[in-house]
PDB file of C-alpha atoms in Angstrom:
ATOM      1  CA  MET A   1     -47.122 -12.983  15.671  1.00  0.00           C
ATOM      2  CA  ASN A   2     -45.429 -15.058  18.271  1.00  0.00           C
ATOM      3  CA  SER A   3     -44.364 -18.672  17.722  1.00  0.00           C
ATOM      4  CA  ARG A   4     -45.978 -21.456  19.730  1.00  0.00           C
ATOM      5  CA  GLU A   5     -42.647 -21.730  21.687  1.00  0.00           C
ATOM      6  CA  ASN A   6     -42.868 -17.945  22.560  1.00  0.00           C
ATOM      7  CA  GLN A   7     -46.538 -18.266  23.492  1.00  0.00           C
ATOM      8  CA  LEU A   8     -45.810 -21.199  25.875  1.00  0.00           C
ATOM      9  CA  GLN A   9     -42.918 -19.257  27.385  1.00  0.00           C
ATOM     10  CA  ALA A  10     -45.134 -16.299  28.058  1.00  0.00           C
ATOM     11  CA  PHE A  11     -47.796 -18.506  29.695  1.00  0.00           C
ATOM     12  CA  ASP A  12     -44.955 -20.178  31.896  1.00  0.00           C
ATOM     13  CA  ARG A  13     -43.855 -16.662  32.845  1.00  0.00           C
ATOM     14  CA  LEU A  14     -47.366 -15.790  34.003  1.00  0.00           C
ATOM     15  CA  LEU A  15     -47.673 -19.003  36.021  1.00  0.00           C
ATOM     16  CA  THR A  16     -44.211 -18.200  37.656  1.00  0.00           C
ATOM     17  CA  ILE A  17     -45.331 -14.675  38.515  1.00  0.00           C
ATOM     18  CA  MET A  18     -48.585 -15.996  40.044  1.00  0.00           C
ATOM     19  CA  ASP A  19     -46.565 -18.458  42.288  1.00  0.00           C
ATOM     20  CA  GLU A  20     -44.417 -15.579  43.406  1.00  0.00           C
ATOM     21  CA  LEU A  21     -47.232 -13.223  44.087  1.00  0.00           C
ATOM     22  CA  ARG A  22     -49.181 -15.818  45.968  1.00  0.00           C
ATOM     23  CA  GLU A  23     -46.172 -16.387  48.202  1.00  0.00           C
ATOM     24  CA  GLN A  24     -44.931 -12.917  48.718  1.00  0.00           C
ATOM     25  CA  CYS A  25     -47.693 -10.276  48.100  1.00  0.00           C
ATOM     26  CA  PRO A  26     -49.936  -9.516  51.177  1.00  0.00           C
ATOM     27  CA  TRP A  27     -52.969  -8.823  48.981  1.00  0.00           C
ATOM     28  CA  ASP A  28     -52.541 -11.848  46.693  1.00  0.00           C
ATOM     29  CA  LYS A  29     -52.017 -14.122  49.714  1.00  0.00           C
ATOM     30  CA  LYS A  30     -55.353 -13.265  51.134  1.00  0.00           C
ATOM     31  CA  GLN A  31     -57.530 -13.780  48.024  1.00  0.00           C
ATOM     32  CA  THR A  32     -60.004 -16.590  47.802  1.00  0.00           C
ATOM     33  CA  MET A  33     -62.251 -17.666  44.971  1.00  0.00           C
ATOM     34  CA  GLN A  34     -65.106 -15.849  46.768  1.00  0.00           C
ATOM     35  CA  THR A  35     -63.169 -12.522  46.991  1.00  0.00           C
ATOM     36  CA  LEU A  36     -62.057 -12.802  43.386  1.00  0.00           C
ATOM     37  CA  ARG A  37     -65.562 -13.521  41.991  1.00  0.00           C
ATOM     38  CA  HIS A  38     -66.902 -10.018  41.690  1.00  0.00           C
ATOM     39  CA  LEU A  39     -63.662  -8.805  40.304  1.00  0.00           C
ATOM     40  CA  THR A  40     -63.864 -11.512  37.584  1.00  0.00           C
ATOM     41  CA  ILE A  41     -67.318 -10.355  36.691  1.00  0.00           C
ATOM     42  CA  GLU A  42     -66.035  -6.789  36.433  1.00  0.00           C
ATOM     43  CA  GLU A  43     -63.163  -7.710  34.190  1.00  0.00           C
ATOM     44  CA  THR A  44     -65.530  -9.687  31.935  1.00  0.00           C
ATOM     45  CA  TYR A  45     -67.741  -6.557  31.475  1.00  0.00           C
ATOM     46  CA  GLU A  46     -64.660  -4.471  30.732  1.00  0.00           C
ATOM     47  CA  LEU A  47     -63.737  -6.899  28.011  1.00  0.00           C
ATOM     48  CA  GLY A  48     -67.192  -6.622  26.764  1.00  0.00           C
ATOM     49  CA  ASP A  49     -66.911  -2.872  26.639  1.00  0.00           C
ATOM     50  CA  ALA A  50     -63.590  -3.052  24.678  1.00  0.00           C
ATOM     51  CA  ILE A  51     -65.175  -5.420  22.208  1.00  0.00           C
ATOM     52  CA  LEU A  52     -68.226  -3.185  21.640  1.00  0.00           C
ATOM     53  CA  ASP A  53     -65.767  -0.192  21.149  1.00  0.00           C
ATOM     54  CA  SER A  54     -63.707  -2.264  18.627  1.00  0.00           C
ATOM     55  CA  ASP A  55     -60.624  -1.163  20.719  1.00  0.00           C
ATOM     56  CA  LEU A  56     -58.241  -4.043  20.114  1.00  0.00           C
ATOM     57  CA  VAL A  57     -55.537  -2.561  22.313  1.00  0.00           C
ATOM     58  CA  GLU A  58     -57.953  -2.733  25.263  1.00  0.00           C
ATOM     59  CA  VAL A  59     -59.239  -6.078  24.165  1.00  0.00           C
ATOM     60  CA  LYS A  60     -55.671  -7.338  24.493  1.00  0.00           C
ATOM     61  CA  LYS A  61     -55.312  -5.762  27.976  1.00  0.00           C
ATOM     62  CA  GLU A  62     -58.570  -7.040  29.247  1.00  0.00           C
ATOM     63  CA  LEU A  63     -57.959 -10.520  27.965  1.00  0.00           C
ATOM     64  CA  GLY A  64     -54.772 -10.449  30.039  1.00  0.00           C
ATOM     65  CA  ASP A  65     -56.695  -9.421  33.130  1.00  0.00           C
ATOM     66  CA  LEU A  66     -59.161 -12.298  32.565  1.00  0.00           C
ATOM     67  CA  LEU A  67     -56.288 -14.798  31.969  1.00  0.00           C
ATOM     68  CA  LEU A  68     -54.745 -13.653  35.245  1.00  0.00           C
ATOM     69  CA  HIS A  69     -57.934 -14.522  37.044  1.00  0.00           C
ATOM     70  CA  ILE A  70     -58.086 -17.960  35.503  1.00  0.00           C
ATOM     71  CA  VAL A  71     -54.552 -18.666  36.565  1.00  0.00           C
ATOM     72  CA  PHE A  72     -55.320 -17.233  40.027  1.00  0.00           C
ATOM     73  CA  TYR A  73     -58.279 -19.582  40.501  1.00  0.00           C
ATOM     74  CA  ALA A  74     -56.198 -22.483  39.315  1.00  0.00           C
ATOM     75  CA  LYS A  75     -53.427 -21.630  41.778  1.00  0.00           C
ATOM     76  CA  ILE A  76     -55.834 -21.581  44.639  1.00  0.00           C
ATOM     77  CA  GLY A  77     -57.218 -24.927  43.474  1.00  0.00           C
ATOM     78  CA  SER A  78     -53.783 -26.404  43.476  1.00  0.00           C
ATOM     79  CA  GLU A  79     -53.215 -25.256  47.061  1.00  0.00           C
ATOM     80  CA  THR A  80     -56.099 -27.418  48.207  1.00  0.00           C
ATOM     81  CA  ASN A  81     -55.020 -30.283  45.931  1.00  0.00           C
ATOM     82  CA  ASP A  82     -58.363 -30.064  44.094  1.00  0.00           C
ATOM     83  CA  PHE A  83     -57.017 -29.035  40.535  1.00  0.00           C
ATOM     84  CA  ASP A  84     -54.262 -27.068  38.906  1.00  0.00           C
ATOM     85  CA  ILE A  85     -53.875 -25.330  35.634  1.00  0.00           C
ATOM     86  CA  ALA A  86     -52.977 -28.538  33.743  1.00  0.00           C
ATOM     87  CA  ASN A  87     -56.307 -30.030  34.948  1.00  0.00           C
ATOM     88  CA  VAL A  88     -58.110 -27.034  33.782  1.00  0.00           C
ATOM     89  CA  CYS A  89     -56.522 -27.132  30.305  1.00  0.00           C
ATOM     90  CA  ASN A  90     -56.815 -30.811  29.871  1.00  0.00           C
ATOM     91  CA  GLU A  91     -60.406 -30.862  30.917  1.00  0.00           C
ATOM     92  CA  ILE A  92     -61.457 -28.229  28.370  1.00  0.00           C
ATOM     93  CA  CYS A  93     -59.404 -29.980  25.735  1.00  0.00           C
ATOM     94  CA  ASP A  94     -61.175 -33.194  26.442  1.00  0.00           C
ATOM     95  CA  LYS A  95     -64.588 -31.589  26.316  1.00  0.00           C
ATOM     96  CA  LEU A  96     -63.829 -29.927  22.998  1.00  0.00           C
ATOM     97  CA  ILE A  97     -62.707 -33.066  21.427  1.00  0.00           C
ATOM     98  CA  HIS A  98     -65.734 -34.990  22.709  1.00  0.00           C
ATOM     99  CA  ARG A  99     -68.198 -32.330  21.574  1.00  0.00           C
ATOM    100  CA  HIS A 100     -66.676 -31.883  18.134  1.00  0.00           C
ATOM    101  CA  PRO A 101     -67.093 -35.425  16.675  1.00  0.00           C
ATOM    102  CA  HIS A 102     -67.315 -33.862  13.210  1.00  0.00           C
ATOM    103  CA  ILE A 103     -63.581 -32.931  13.619  1.00  0.00           C
ATOM    104  CA  TYR A 104     -62.242 -35.690  15.896  1.00  0.00           C
ATOM    105  CA  SER A 105     -64.395 -38.577  14.823  1.00  0.00           C
ATOM    106  CA  ASP A 106     -66.453 -39.759  11.847  1.00  0.00           C
ATOM    107  CA  THR A 107     -69.633 -37.701  12.371  1.00  0.00           C
ATOM    108  CA  VAL A 108     -70.820 -35.641   9.438  1.00  0.00           C
ATOM    109  CA  VAL A 109     -72.567 -32.287   9.796  1.00  0.00           C
ATOM    110  CA  LYS A 110     -73.926 -30.128   7.133  1.00  0.00           C
ATOM    111  CA  ASP A 111     -73.799 -26.558   8.844  1.00  0.00           C
ATOM    112  CA  GLU A 112     -73.243 -24.558  11.943  1.00  0.00           C
ATOM    113  CA  GLU A 113     -76.752 -25.256  13.157  1.00  0.00           C
ATOM    114  CA  GLU A 114     -76.277 -28.952  13.175  1.00  0.00           C
ATOM    115  CA  VAL A 115     -73.007 -28.541  15.098  1.00  0.00           C
ATOM    116  CA  LYS A 116     -75.074 -26.595  17.709  1.00  0.00           C
ATOM    117  CA  GLN A 117     -77.787 -29.279  17.862  1.00  0.00           C
ATOM    118  CA  ASN A 118     -75.134 -32.077  18.256  1.00  0.00           C
ATOM    119  CA  TRP A 119     -73.469 -29.961  21.066  1.00  0.00           C
ATOM    120  CA  GLU A 120     -76.771 -29.926  23.056  1.00  0.00           C
ATOM    121  CA  LYS A 121     -77.449 -33.629  22.459  1.00  0.00           C
ATOM    122  CA  LEU A 122     -73.934 -34.579  23.737  1.00  0.00           C
ATOM    123  CA  LYS A 123     -74.429 -32.572  26.870  1.00  0.00           C
ATOM    124  CA  LEU A 124     -77.694 -34.437  27.640  1.00  0.00           C
ATOM    125  CA  LYS A 125     -75.876 -37.706  27.115  1.00  0.00           C
ATOM    126  CA  GLU A 126     -73.252 -36.509  29.639  1.00  0.00           C
ATOM    127  CA  GLY A 127     -75.861 -36.517  32.442  1.00  0.00           C
ATOM    128  CA  ARG A 128     -77.749 -33.265  32.200  1.00  0.00           C
ATOM    129  CA  LYS A 129     -81.442 -33.678  32.608  1.00  0.00           C
ATOM    130  CA  SER A 130     -82.336 -30.379  30.890  1.00  0.00           C
ATOM    131  CA  VAL A 131     -80.874 -28.489  28.005  1.00  0.00           C
ATOM    132  CA  LEU A 132     -81.355 -25.429  30.259  1.00  0.00           C
ATOM    133  CA  GLU A 133     -79.038 -26.535  32.959  1.00  0.00           C
ATOM    134  CA  GLY A 134     -76.104 -24.872  31.309  1.00  0.00           C
ATOM    135  CA  VAL A 135     -77.557 -21.430  31.658  1.00  0.00           C
ATOM    136  CA  PRO A 136     -75.966 -19.747  34.675  1.00  0.00           C
ATOM    137  CA  LYS A 137     -78.391 -18.509  37.233  1.00  0.00           C
ATOM    138  CA  SER A 138     -76.489 -15.302  37.838  1.00  0.00           C
ATOM    139  CA  LEU A 139     -76.641 -14.183  34.259  1.00  0.00           C
ATOM    140  CA  PRO A 140     -78.229 -10.718  33.659  1.00  0.00           C
ATOM    141  CA  ALA A 141     -81.774 -11.220  32.666  1.00  0.00           C
ATOM    142  CA  LEU A 142     -81.385  -9.924  29.120  1.00  0.00           C
ATOM    143  CA  VAL A 143     -78.470 -12.198  28.369  1.00  0.00           C
ATOM    144  CA  LYS A 144     -80.117 -15.119  30.086  1.00  0.00           C
ATOM    145  CA  ALA A 145     -83.240 -14.831  27.974  1.00  0.00           C
ATOM    146  CA  GLY A 146     -81.071 -14.943  24.779  1.00  0.00           C
ATOM    147  CA  ARG A 147     -79.117 -18.028  25.992  1.00  0.00           C
ATOM    148  CA  ILE A 148     -82.443 -19.778  26.976  1.00  0.00           C
ATOM    149  CA  GLN A 149     -83.724 -19.244  23.477  1.00  0.00           C
ATOM    150  CA  ASP A 150     -80.531 -20.423  21.861  1.00  0.00           C
ATOM    151  CA  LYS A 151     -80.583 -23.589  23.973  1.00  0.00           C
ATOM    152  CA  VAL A 152     -84.242 -24.622  23.209  1.00  0.00           C
ATOM    153  CA  LYS A 153     -83.721 -23.838  19.483  1.00  0.00           C
ATOM    154  CA  ALA A 154     -80.963 -26.341  19.349  1.00  0.00           C
ATOM    155  CA  VAL A 155     -83.383 -29.127  20.155  1.00  0.00           C
ATOM    156  CA  GLY A 156     -86.016 -27.864  17.757  1.00  0.00           C
ATOM    157  CA  PHE A 157     -88.256 -25.814  20.042  1.00  0.00           C
ATOM    158  CA  ASP A 158     -88.489 -22.712  17.846  1.00  0.00           C
ATOM    159  CA  TRP A 159     -90.618 -20.647  15.463  1.00  0.00           C
ATOM    160  CA  ASP A 160     -90.325 -21.280  11.742  1.00  0.00           C
ATOM    161  CA  GLU A 161     -90.531 -17.707  10.416  1.00  0.00           C
ATOM    162  CA  PRO A 162     -89.733 -14.162  11.662  1.00  0.00           C
ATOM    163  CA  HIS A 163     -93.239 -13.005  11.022  1.00  0.00           C
ATOM    164  CA  GLN A 164     -94.644 -15.535  13.638  1.00  0.00           C
ATOM    165  CA  VAL A 165     -92.287 -14.066  16.207  1.00  0.00           C
ATOM    166  CA  TRP A 166     -93.422 -10.576  15.332  1.00  0.00           C
ATOM    167  CA  ASP A 167     -97.046 -11.697  15.611  1.00  0.00           C
ATOM    168  CA  LYS A 168     -96.166 -12.928  19.122  1.00  0.00           C
ATOM    169  CA  VAL A 169     -94.614  -9.644  20.011  1.00  0.00           C
ATOM    170  CA  LYS A 170     -97.804  -7.809  18.977  1.00  0.00           C
ATOM    171  CA  GLU A 171     -99.914 -10.287  21.041  1.00  0.00           C
ATOM    172  CA  GLU A 172     -97.751  -9.743  24.159  1.00  0.00           C
ATOM    173  CA  LEU A 173     -98.042  -5.945  23.703  1.00  0.00           C
ATOM    174  CA  GLU A 174    -101.784  -6.164  23.561  1.00  0.00           C
ATOM    175  CA  GLU A 175    -101.790  -8.313  26.767  1.00  0.00           C
ATOM    176  CA  LEU A 176     -99.681  -5.716  28.470  1.00  0.00           C
ATOM    177  CA  GLN A 177    -102.047  -2.928  27.491  1.00  0.00           C
ATOM    178  CA  VAL A 178    -104.877  -4.866  29.009  1.00  0.00           C
ATOM    179  CA  GLU A 179    -103.135  -5.098  32.266  1.00  0.00           C
ATOM    180  CA  VAL A 180    -102.025  -1.416  32.070  1.00  0.00           C
ATOM    181  CA  LYS A 181    -105.691  -0.369  31.788  1.00  0.00           C
ATOM    182  CA  ALA A 182    -106.588  -2.733  34.703  1.00  0.00           C
ATOM    183  CA  GLY A 183    -103.918  -1.221  36.822  1.00  0.00           C
ATOM    184  CA  ASP A 184    -102.678  -4.542  38.345  1.00  0.00           C
ATOM    185  CA  GLN A 185     -98.877  -3.810  38.971  1.00  0.00           C
ATOM    186  CA  ASP A 186     -97.975  -7.442  39.391  1.00  0.00           C
ATOM    187  CA  LYS A 187     -99.664  -8.546  36.143  1.00  0.00           C
ATOM    188  CA  MET A 188     -98.213  -5.516  34.365  1.00  0.00           C
ATOM    189  CA  GLU A 189     -94.720  -6.580  35.332  1.00  0.00           C
ATOM    190  CA  ALA A 190     -95.364 -10.149  34.228  1.00  0.00           C
ATOM    191  CA  GLU A 191     -96.700  -9.054  30.886  1.00  0.00           C
ATOM    192  CA  PHE A 192     -93.857  -6.538  30.385  1.00  0.00           C
ATOM    193  CA  GLY A 193     -91.443  -9.429  30.943  1.00  0.00           C
ATOM    194  CA  ASP A 194     -93.248 -11.444  28.184  1.00  0.00           C
ATOM    195  CA  VAL A 195     -92.820  -8.352  25.884  1.00  0.00           C
ATOM    196  CA  LEU A 196     -89.130  -8.196  26.518  1.00  0.00           C
ATOM    197  CA  PHE A 197     -88.769 -11.964  26.104  1.00  0.00           C
ATOM    198  CA  SER A 198     -90.573 -11.983  22.767  1.00  0.00           C
ATOM    199  CA  MET A 199     -88.580  -9.009  21.607  1.00  0.00           C
ATOM    200  CA  ILE A 200     -85.321 -10.723  22.400  1.00  0.00           C
ATOM    201  CA  ASN A 201     -86.630 -13.732  20.493  1.00  0.00           C
ATOM    202  CA  TYR A 202     -87.399 -11.462  17.474  1.00  0.00           C
ATOM    203  CA  ALA A 203     -83.980 -10.005  17.643  1.00  0.00           C
ATOM    204  CA  ARG A 204     -82.536 -13.486  17.337  1.00  0.00           C
ATOM    205  CA  PHE A 205     -84.502 -14.148  14.177  1.00  0.00           C
ATOM    206  CA  LEU A 206     -83.099 -10.844  12.742  1.00  0.00           C
ATOM    207  CA  ASN A 207     -79.595 -11.939  13.749  1.00  0.00           C
ATOM    208  CA  ILE A 208     -79.292  -9.012  16.189  1.00  0.00           C
ATOM    209  CA  ASN A 209     -77.756  -9.395  19.568  1.00  0.00           C
ATOM    210  CA  PRO A 210     -80.092  -7.558  21.872  1.00  0.00           C
ATOM    211  CA  GLU A 211     -77.410  -6.910  24.516  1.00  0.00           C
ATOM    212  CA  ASP A 212     -75.251  -5.216  21.925  1.00  0.00           C
ATOM    213  CA  ALA A 213     -78.118  -3.316  20.393  1.00  0.00           C
ATOM    214  CA  LEU A 214     -79.288  -1.974  23.803  1.00  0.00           C
ATOM    215  CA  GLU A 215     -75.724  -1.078  24.755  1.00  0.00           C
ATOM    216  CA  ARG A 216     -75.295   0.730  21.426  1.00  0.00           C
ATOM    217  CA  THR A 217     -78.364   2.844  22.263  1.00  0.00           C
ATOM    218  CA  ASN A 218     -77.100   3.453  25.803  1.00  0.00           C
ATOM    219  CA  LYS A 219     -73.858   4.857  24.397  1.00  0.00           C
ATOM    220  CA  LYS A 220     -75.709   6.938  21.798  1.00  0.00           C
ATOM    221  CA  PHE A 221     -78.009   8.401  24.451  1.00  0.00           C
ATOM    222  CA  ILE A 222     -75.055   9.137  26.811  1.00  0.00           C
ATOM    223  CA  LYS A 223     -73.250  10.908  23.958  1.00  0.00           C
ATOM    224  CA  ARG A 224     -76.222  12.992  23.091  1.00  0.00           C
ATOM    225  CA  PHE A 225     -77.243  13.893  26.603  1.00  0.00           C
ATOM    226  CA  GLN A 226     -73.619  14.929  27.413  1.00  0.00           C
ATOM    227  CA  TYR A 227     -73.719  17.183  24.330  1.00  0.00           C
ATOM    228  CA  LEU A 228     -76.857  18.774  25.826  1.00  0.00           C
ATOM    229  CA  GLU A 229     -75.241  19.198  29.147  1.00  0.00           C
ATOM    230  CA  SER A 230     -72.250  20.865  27.532  1.00  0.00           C
ATOM    231  CA  LYS A 231     -74.454  23.268  25.566  1.00  0.00           C
ATOM    232  CA  ALA A 232     -76.424  24.122  28.648  1.00  0.00           C
ATOM    233  CA  GLY A 233     -73.140  24.791  30.452  1.00  0.00           C
ATOM    234  CA  GLU A 234     -72.067  27.247  27.677  1.00  0.00           C
ATOM    235  CA  LEU A 235     -75.317  29.148  28.210  1.00  0.00           C
ATOM    236  CA  GLY A 236     -74.707  29.124  31.933  1.00  0.00           C
ATOM    237  CA  LYS A 237     -78.119  27.636  32.410  1.00  0.00           C
ATOM    238  CA  PRO A 238     -78.831  24.512  34.587  1.00  0.00           C
ATOM    239  CA  LEU A 239     -80.732  21.842  32.753  1.00  0.00           C
ATOM    240  CA  MET A 240     -83.413  21.853  35.407  1.00  0.00           C
ATOM    241  CA  ASP A 241     -84.184  25.461  34.543  1.00  0.00           C
ATOM    242  CA  MET A 242     -84.578  24.702  30.853  1.00  0.00           C
ATOM    243  CA  THR A 243     -87.830  23.783  29.153  1.00  0.00           C
ATOM    244  CA  LEU A 244     -88.093  20.552  27.305  1.00  0.00           C
ATOM    245  CA  ALA A 245     -88.500  22.463  24.181  1.00  0.00           C
ATOM    246  CA  GLU A 246     -85.200  24.331  24.805  1.00  0.00           C
ATOM    247  CA  MET A 247     -83.453  20.991  25.521  1.00  0.00           C
ATOM    248  CA  ASP A 248     -84.891  19.450  22.397  1.00  0.00           C
ATOM    249  CA  VAL A 249     -83.081  22.050  20.263  1.00  0.00           C
ATOM    250  CA  PHE A 250     -79.702  20.808  21.544  1.00  0.00           C
ATOM    251  CA  TRP A 251     -80.849  17.137  21.502  1.00  0.00           C
ATOM    252  CA  ASN A 252     -81.662  17.517  17.762  1.00  0.00           C
ATOM    253  CA  GLU A 253     -78.240  19.111  17.198  1.00  0.00           C
ATOM    254  CA  ALA A 254     -76.587  16.172  18.932  1.00  0.00           C
ATOM    255  CA  LYS A 255     -78.466  13.712  16.603  1.00  0.00           C
ATOM    256  CA  LYS A 256     -76.917  15.368  13.711  1.00  0.00           C
ATOM    257  CA  GLN A 257     -73.343  15.033  15.009  1.00  0.00           C
TER     258      GLN A 257
END
């Protein structure tokens, strides 16, 4: 691995290239924080895909793309004299030191859970009125639900045992079925949301990341369906002309792969 000196040289090289691109490249000169935003989100998802695939070569590449975006935002901030990359780095350093008193002060903690609880307490002392203020509004709903549950758990608002959460899941499923039978679309949607929220909560008690679990199923389904498509292609028969029973034969073959 590279020495600290080499790491700093590499970062300095990136900053220099960013300065040059911002001055000389027509595309880079036009970018604003607003135009970069959707690209940053896309890069974040690409990093997430690489992590799920355990593709460390791609992880390295995607981290570079994200780092470029961070440097880009800092460069734009420096042009308006609001902040630069040093401000960004120093602010996160100060935050980390402040929120890790068990490392940088005399606070004693017994485990990871107490670290998380202290983290939330410190954020409230910093002026936040709610522990949920730190949950981004634009997060995908599935991810947001998990973050909400993590946040409230840190201040003690949580179930004690997994079976209690499972009982809640069953209760929400029963309430959903009541509304399904009643045929009220709005209430069905509300109860379906409650079922998903309680399932995400149950996943947390099982130490399962629901986003990762669902994406794993997505990838599995895609792989099996594409196998089905390829077999149908070998037969020269469009899927829409096949019966479900015929498709099930290839689907079950795919499951054995």
